[in-house]
C-alpha positions as a printed Julia matrix, in Angstrom:
388×3 Matrix{Float64}:
  81.21   76.02  117.82
  80.98   79.61  119.0
  81.2    82.24  116.31
  83.82   84.91  116.59
  82.46   88.37  117.2
  82.77   90.82  114.3
  85.08   93.08  116.29
  87.39   90.17  117.08
  87.46   89.24  113.39
  88.51   92.76  112.48
  91.25   92.75  115.11
  92.41   89.31  114.0
  92.63   90.18  110.32
  95.03   93.07  110.65
  97.78   91.26  112.64
  97.72   88.34  110.22
  98.16   90.63  107.24
 100.93   92.54  109.01
 102.83   89.29  109.58
 102.34   88.22  105.96
 103.43   91.54  104.43
 106.44   91.76  106.75
 107.58   88.24  105.85
 106.95   88.68  102.12
 108.67   92.04  101.68
 111.38   91.11  104.17
 112.18   88.12  101.94
 112.4    90.4    98.91
 114.56   92.87  100.81
 117.04   90.21  101.86
 117.39   88.65   98.42
 116.95   91.42   95.84
 120.33   93.19   96.26
 122.21   89.93   96.8
 121.01   87.6    94.04
 123.1    88.99   91.13
 126.25   88.86   93.29
 125.45   85.31   94.36
 125.04   84.24   90.73
 128.36   85.84   89.82
 130.07   84.1    92.74
 128.7    80.77   91.47
 130.38   81.15   88.09
 127.87   82.99   85.9
 129.21   85.62   83.53
 127.55   89.06   83.35
 125.93   88.04   80.05
 124.53   84.87   81.62
 123.23   86.82   84.64
 121.5    89.29   82.34
 120.0    86.48   80.29
 118.76   84.66   83.38
 117.22   87.76   84.95
 115.58   88.77   81.66
 114.1    85.29   81.22
 112.8    85.35   84.78
 111.25   88.77   84.23
 109.52   87.66   81.04
 108.17   84.58   82.81
 106.7    86.73   85.59
 104.94   88.96   83.05
 103.13   85.92   81.66
 102.46   83.97   84.85
 101.17   86.85   86.99
  97.98   87.69   85.06
  97.17   84.01   84.48
  97.5    83.25   88.19
  95.29   86.23   89.02
  92.65   85.11   86.55
  92.7    81.55   87.94
  92.35   82.87   91.49
  89.34   84.95   90.5
  87.62   82.13   88.61
  88.03   79.6    91.42
  88.06   81.9    94.48
  91.44   80.37   95.3
  93.45   83.44   96.23
  94.67   82.07   99.57
  95.62   78.68   98.16
  97.49   80.03   95.15
  99.23   82.61   97.33
 100.4    79.96   99.79
 101.55   77.63   97.0
 103.39   80.45   95.21
 105.2    81.5    98.37
 106.16   77.91   99.17
 107.59   77.55   95.65
 109.46   80.86   96.05
 110.99   79.7    99.33
 111.99   76.23   98.12
 113.42   77.53   94.83
 115.44   80.16   96.71
 116.99   77.44   98.84
 117.53   75.31   95.73
 120.04   77.91   94.48
 122.47   76.98   97.27
 124.08   73.82   95.82
 124.13   75.15   92.24
 127.27   76.15   90.31
 127.15   77.41   86.75
 124.27   78.27   84.44
 123.17   74.67   83.83
 122.58   74.04   87.54
 121.1    77.45   88.4
 118.7    78.02   85.52
 115.98   75.72   86.91
 115.94   77.24   90.44
 115.98   80.75   88.94
 113.01   80.1    86.66
 111.06   78.35   89.43
 111.75   81.37   91.64
 110.33   83.59   88.9
 107.16   81.46   88.78
 106.84   81.55   92.57
 107.23   85.34   92.78
 105.02   86.22   89.8
 101.7    86.27   91.66
 102.12   86.99   95.41
 101.98   90.81   95.21
  98.62   91.1    93.38
  97.17   88.12   95.25
  97.97   89.46   98.7
  96.83   92.96   97.73
  93.49   91.58   96.51
  92.99   89.65   99.75
  94.01   92.68  101.83
  91.67   95.07  100.01
  88.77   92.65  100.46
  89.52   92.21  104.17
  89.98   95.96  104.72
  86.46   96.6   103.37
  87.21  100.07  102.15
  88.91  101.06  105.4
  86.11   99.85  107.67
  88.35   97.16  109.19
  91.81   98.68  108.62
  93.71  100.8   106.11
  95.57   99.03  103.33
  98.37  101.58  103.71
  99.15  100.29  107.2
 100.06   96.82  106.02
 101.79   98.03  102.84
 103.84  100.42  104.95
 104.8    97.54  107.22
 105.94   95.69  104.1
 108.11   98.6   102.99
 109.67   98.85  106.46
 110.37   95.11  106.4
 112.03   95.47  102.99
 114.39   98.09  104.43
 115.12   95.94  107.46
 115.73   92.93  105.21
 118.18   94.83  103.02
 120.08   96.05  106.07
 120.11   92.58  107.62
 121.39   91.09  104.37
 124.38   93.41  104.34
 125.19   92.5   107.92
 124.71   88.75  107.52
 126.77   88.29  104.36
 129.63   90.17  105.99
 129.74   87.45  108.65
 128.37   84.3   107.02
 128.77   84.91  103.28
 126.3    85.32  100.43
 124.56   82.01  101.08
 123.21   83.34  104.39
 120.98   85.8   102.54
 119.42   82.99  100.49
 118.78   80.91  103.59
 117.13   83.87  105.34
 115.06   84.83  102.29
 113.94   81.25  101.66
 112.87   80.9   105.28
 110.91   84.17  105.13
 109.12   83.11  101.93
 108.13   79.81  103.57
 106.95   81.67  106.68
 104.89   83.97  104.46
 103.34   80.93  102.77
 102.37   79.45  106.12
 100.89   82.77  107.28
  98.87   83.03  104.05
  96.91   79.96  105.1
  95.86   81.78  108.28
  94.31   84.72  106.41
  90.56   85.32  106.55
  88.67   83.15  104.05
  87.74   84.64  100.69
  84.44   86.45  101.01
  81.61   84.76   99.16
  81.08   86.22   95.7
  80.04   85.1    92.27
  82.61   83.73   89.86
  82.88   84.41   86.17
  82.96   81.55   83.7
  85.07   81.54   80.57
  88.71   81.56   79.56
  91.16   83.92   81.3
  91.38   86.23   78.29
  87.65   86.94   78.61
  88.4    88.53   81.99
  91.33   90.45   80.52
  89.1    91.76   77.73
  86.35   92.77   80.17
  88.84   94.78   82.22
  90.53   96.42   79.26
  87.1    97.51   78.07
  86.74   99.67   81.22
  88.0   103.2    80.39
  88.9   104.15   83.98
  90.83  100.94   84.48
  92.8   101.55   81.27
  93.62  105.07   82.38
  94.65  103.86   85.85
  97.11  101.38   84.38
  98.44  103.99   81.96
  99.04  106.68   84.59
 100.83  104.11   86.75
 102.99  103.14   83.78
 103.91  106.78   83.16
 104.51  107.96   86.72
 106.12  104.82   88.14
 107.96  104.08   84.91
 109.63  107.48   85.28
 111.32  106.18   88.44
 113.45  103.81   86.34
 116.22  106.31   85.67
 116.48  107.16   89.37
 116.67  103.49   90.34
 119.33  102.74   87.76
 121.45  105.88   87.63
 120.93  108.14   90.65
 123.75  106.52   92.62
 126.03  106.69   89.57
 125.23  110.38   89.12
 125.84  111.19   92.76
 129.16  109.33   92.88
 130.33  111.11   89.72
 129.45  114.42   91.41
 131.74  113.56   94.34
 129.02  112.67   96.83
 130.38  110.18   99.36
 128.79  106.69   99.37
 127.58  107.16  102.96
 125.84  110.41  102.03
 124.33  108.83   98.92
 123.01  106.01  101.07
 121.39  108.51  103.42
 119.74  110.26  100.49
 118.31  106.95   99.34
 117.13  106.25  102.89
 115.2   109.53  102.9
 113.14  108.32   99.93
 112.35  104.97  101.53
 111.46  106.57  104.88
 109.09  108.93  103.06
 107.46  105.93  101.35
 106.83  104.23  104.7
 105.48  107.46  106.21
 102.97  107.98  103.4
 101.82  104.36  103.43
 101.36  104.27  107.19
 100.15  107.73  108.16
  99.79  110.39  105.5
  98.38  108.64  102.43
  95.08  107.12  103.6
  93.62  110.25  105.24
  94.93  112.47  102.43
  93.25  110.38   99.74
  90.06  110.23  101.79
  90.05  114.02  101.67
  91.13  114.77   98.08
  90.16  111.57   96.25
  92.31  109.16   94.25
  92.24  111.17   90.99
  93.72  114.2    92.75
  96.21  111.85   94.41
  97.39  110.71   90.97
  97.78  114.34   89.88
  99.8   115.13   93.0
 102.04  112.11   92.38
 102.65  113.09   88.76
 103.57  116.65   89.74
 105.8   115.46   92.59
 107.6   113.12   90.19
 108.11  115.89   87.65
 109.6   118.21   90.28
 111.82  115.41   91.59
 113.29  114.5    88.21
 113.67  118.13   87.16
 115.77  118.84   90.25
 117.91  115.74   89.68
 118.47  116.92   86.13
 119.53  120.36   87.31
 121.69  120.05   90.42
 123.59  117.72   92.72
 123.46  120.08   95.7
 122.78  117.87   98.69
 120.06  120.04  100.35
 118.04  120.02   97.12
 118.56  116.3    96.65
 117.43  115.56  100.19
 114.31  117.67   99.7
 113.22  115.97   96.48
 114.1   112.46   97.65
 111.39  112.96  100.28
 108.94  113.37   97.38
 109.22  109.62   96.8
 106.45  109.24   99.34
 104.15  111.13   96.96
 105.49  110.06   93.55
 105.37  106.35   94.43
 103.49  105.52   97.66
 100.61  107.97   97.2
 100.27  106.96   93.55
 100.11  103.27   94.47
  97.44  103.9    97.1
  95.45  106.03   94.66
  95.67  103.43   91.89
  94.54  100.64   94.2
  91.62  102.79   95.3
  90.66  103.38   91.68
  90.94   99.68   90.84
  88.77   98.77   93.81
  86.16  101.34   92.79
  86.06  100.62   89.06
  86.52   96.86   88.59
  84.09   94.02   89.35
  84.8    92.09   92.54
  85.03   88.82   90.63
  87.87   90.25   88.52
  89.71   92.13   91.25
  92.76   89.86   91.44
  93.04   89.78   87.66
  92.88   93.58   87.61
  95.63   93.9    90.19
  97.76   91.39   88.28
  97.37   93.41   85.07
  98.14   96.6    86.97
 101.29   95.03   88.39
 102.34   93.53   85.06
 101.63   96.44   82.72
 101.54   99.46   85.0
 104.57   98.51   87.1
 106.51   95.65   85.53
 106.48   96.14   81.76
 106.68   99.92   81.98
 109.66   99.64   84.32
 111.49   97.37   81.9
 110.81   99.67   78.94
 111.77  102.81   80.87
 114.95  101.18   82.16
 116.03  100.33   78.63
 115.32  103.9    77.5
 117.06  105.34   80.57
 120.32  103.61   79.75
 120.45  105.15   76.29
 119.32  108.59   77.5
 121.73  108.76   80.43
 124.59  107.56   78.26
 123.9   110.37   75.78
 122.87  113.27   78.0
 124.04  112.48   81.53
 122.06  114.17   84.3
 120.0   116.16   81.8
 118.28  112.91   80.84
 116.21  113.22   84.02
 114.22  115.93   82.26
 112.8   113.21   80.01
 111.51  111.46   83.14
 109.93  114.74   84.29
 108.11  114.95   80.96
 107.01  111.31   81.32
 105.45  112.07   84.71
 103.65  115.15   83.42
 102.23  113.12   80.53
  99.91  111.48   83.08
  98.12  114.74   83.91
  95.8   114.85   80.85
  94.44  111.45   81.92
  93.44  112.6    85.41
  90.01  114.08   84.54
  88.98  110.7    83.15
  89.78  109.07   86.49
  87.19  111.03   88.45
  84.0   109.33   89.54
  81.19  110.78   87.46
């Protein structure tokens, strides 16, 4: 059998990852804004919806790192990714006949299990295939994922207006299954040594790395500070008399900036200034963004700082992945990304969201200043992120 030329392998890897990221994040984009409404339409009370979503979130926090550790120990990233996505797709479709909490709790928890691991698994596979940018830039495929998320959200709004809420679940389930099939076509895991021992040995080895601990902590601070914006920006803007269409455009500015940084701006910028400086820039951009939201609802100012989302989120994510790739052993890379996603993104977001509710209820728009302080708290950690 004739071997594929190295150049052909590089060209083949990028399209396959683009398809996978588009299907995965498109599935999330279709389902994420619709699922609570679907559950309500199927008879769940607000308390039951909150309980179900909280249980699903807690399950993801436990399953994600364990799946990452298993993938590292057995070099089974592709297989676990494909199985997880298949479970996500089938459990999404399994919501359709359910009515009431008793019938929907099993599909919801299976969906949580299926969606716990795909993000760190696919990122680990993509970083390995990208080979530090020699084959392609990770930001290209992550940007394609963000664009697909936007397209999925827009398509969901259109489809449910014609076919009802169930159409979004059918579309999302189909996209998850397509992503699972495309995962099997990814380049094989590159040969590397595996580490014996229980999963917590890998967790302990990673936590013992100072730069990895700091990377997770700065992500928790800077990305956690986005929680108040995600939960209360629209409420603030509506209370200030900003029309829903205008508020939607403001939100679109932030997402467009995210895609732009992932695709075009972020990779060459980080190549020039380094990931530690990228983290500092993200922290400062976040602080400016939240300070403005805490000070004014003038639309020109809001539009300007919403564009900073490309720096406060996308550039930070690229910088953190670069730091994780540079500072963690290859045989623990998926575990590291799972811990980053669980602690740096997931758990911090939950904690910051809980705090945001109390702060916004007490102080209104001025509560955004607390998020500015949270972003700035990452700056003292930046010197420890530099490669010595």
